[in-house]
Amino acid sequence: STKEYICKKAKGQGPPPQPPTSGPGWNDKCGSWMADPFNDFCYLFNYLSMRTWAEARADCINQGGDLVSITDPFEQAFIHGVIQTTPTGISLWMGGHDSVTEGGWEWTDSSPFRYIHWNAGNPDDYFGEDCLSILINSGYWNDDNCQNKRGYICKRRGRTPEPPPPHDGFMTALVCQNSLAVIHCPEESVINIQSAFYGRKNDDTCPHFGESGGTCTVDGILPIYRERCDNRPYCVARAHIEVDPCPTVSKYLEIVYSCEQKVCLHGLGVEDGN
Ligand SMILES: [Ca+2]
Ligand SMILES: [Ca+2]
């Protein structure tokens, strides 16, 4: 007889969502903005629209970001590497300013102002410079007149993929030939077999006859144990096979598995429902 059953699927296991559009320079994390592969952030480089520092910042906020902050040498190297390829210009606006307290530099996006990369002799507050720009050629920083019209760099956080559903890591069950072991998972989780080996790879595992145990690999093992164990809270794994391709070698069974939150690992309708 057939019984009905309900499946539950962990978040993030479906196909990845499609990006809303595509095209050259498009990426999943940042869309049309540039992604730094070593952090979670996205950057927009405006070389051509020249704005005061305040106008530049307003434009970045309008686009869902803020003027760029640089918080470590890796981000500095990334930014400098990109702007070096720009055809023209002296410097670009960043999000640093000391307009609240003279000499008390801060980032508009609230990042801590710890890493610094000042150009020699700066900051010099020359005629009251309170806004931070980055020199295109050298990558060094300058305190600059906020009313100057410059290109600018925006920064925002990128979309990061959801972490995989939690599990307890991989475990190994070792069963010598003709013995059996019960593989089990903690409450509310089920077995998910990663790999299965039956045979002998070395002399050190399980008893064997003679000086050397020989080697043997029995093919087609994985589907058998997956059928017996996958998606169940426990199963009996017996180190035995009906048709033995190498009867003179004493073998062992090695199953690598994880315990996953209850999910229908094979999709709706495949399970027998028992
Ligand atoms: Ca200043
Ligand atoms: Ca200066």
Tab-separated table of N, CA and C and ligand atoms in Angstrom, residues 98-99 101-103 105 123-126 128-131 143, ligand 1:
chain	number	residue	atom	x	y	z
A	98	ASP	N	37.787	64.907	7.766
A	98	ASP	CA	38.025	65.340	9.149
A	98	ASP	C	37.262	66.642	9.389
A	99	SER	N	36.028	66.694	8.838
A	99	SER	CA	35.236	67.924	8.932
A	99	SER	C	34.528	68.047	10.276
A	101	THR	N	35.978	66.909	13.406
A	101	THR	CA	37.071	67.321	14.283
A	101	THR	C	38.333	67.424	13.439
A	102	GLU	N	38.954	68.586	13.402
A	102	GLU	CA	40.172	68.740	12.619
A	102	GLU	C	41.205	67.693	13.046
A	103	GLY	N	41.662	66.898	12.065
A	103	GLY	CA	42.649	65.862	12.348
A	103	GLY	C	42.027	64.547	12.809
A	105	TRP	N	40.197	61.909	11.565
A	105	TRP	CA	39.713	61.336	10.297
A	105	TRP	C	38.735	60.202	10.546
A	123	PRO	N	48.407	64.191	6.089
A	123	PRO	CA	47.527	65.336	5.787
A	123	PRO	C	48.149	66.656	6.273
A	124	ASP	N	48.012	67.706	5.461
A	124	ASP	CA	48.622	68.991	5.829
A	124	ASP	C	47.575	70.077	6.082
A	125	ASP	N	46.276	69.757	5.900
A	125	ASP	CA	45.198	70.716	6.135
A	125	ASP	C	45.472	72.039	5.424
A	126	TYR	N	46.017	71.934	4.195
A	126	TYR	CA	46.432	73.104	3.429
A	126	TYR	C	45.219	73.962	3.113
A	128	GLY	N	42.789	74.493	4.974
A	128	GLY	CA	41.590	73.856	5.526
A	128	GLY	C	41.072	72.675	4.732
A	129	GLU	N	41.971	71.786	4.308
A	129	GLU	CA	41.524	70.606	3.552
A	129	GLU	C	40.929	69.558	4.502
A	130	ASP	N	39.680	69.144	4.236
A	130	ASP	CA	38.987	68.218	5.127
A	130	ASP	C	38.465	66.951	4.441
A	131	CYS	N	38.725	66.796	3.148
A	131	CYS	CA	38.169	65.641	2.427
A	131	CYS	C	39.277	64.803	1.807
A	143	ASP	N	44.763	64.794	1.892
A	143	ASP	CA	43.635	65.610	2.334
A	143	ASP	C	43.493	66.731	1.322
B	1	CA	CA	41.611	69.052	7.730
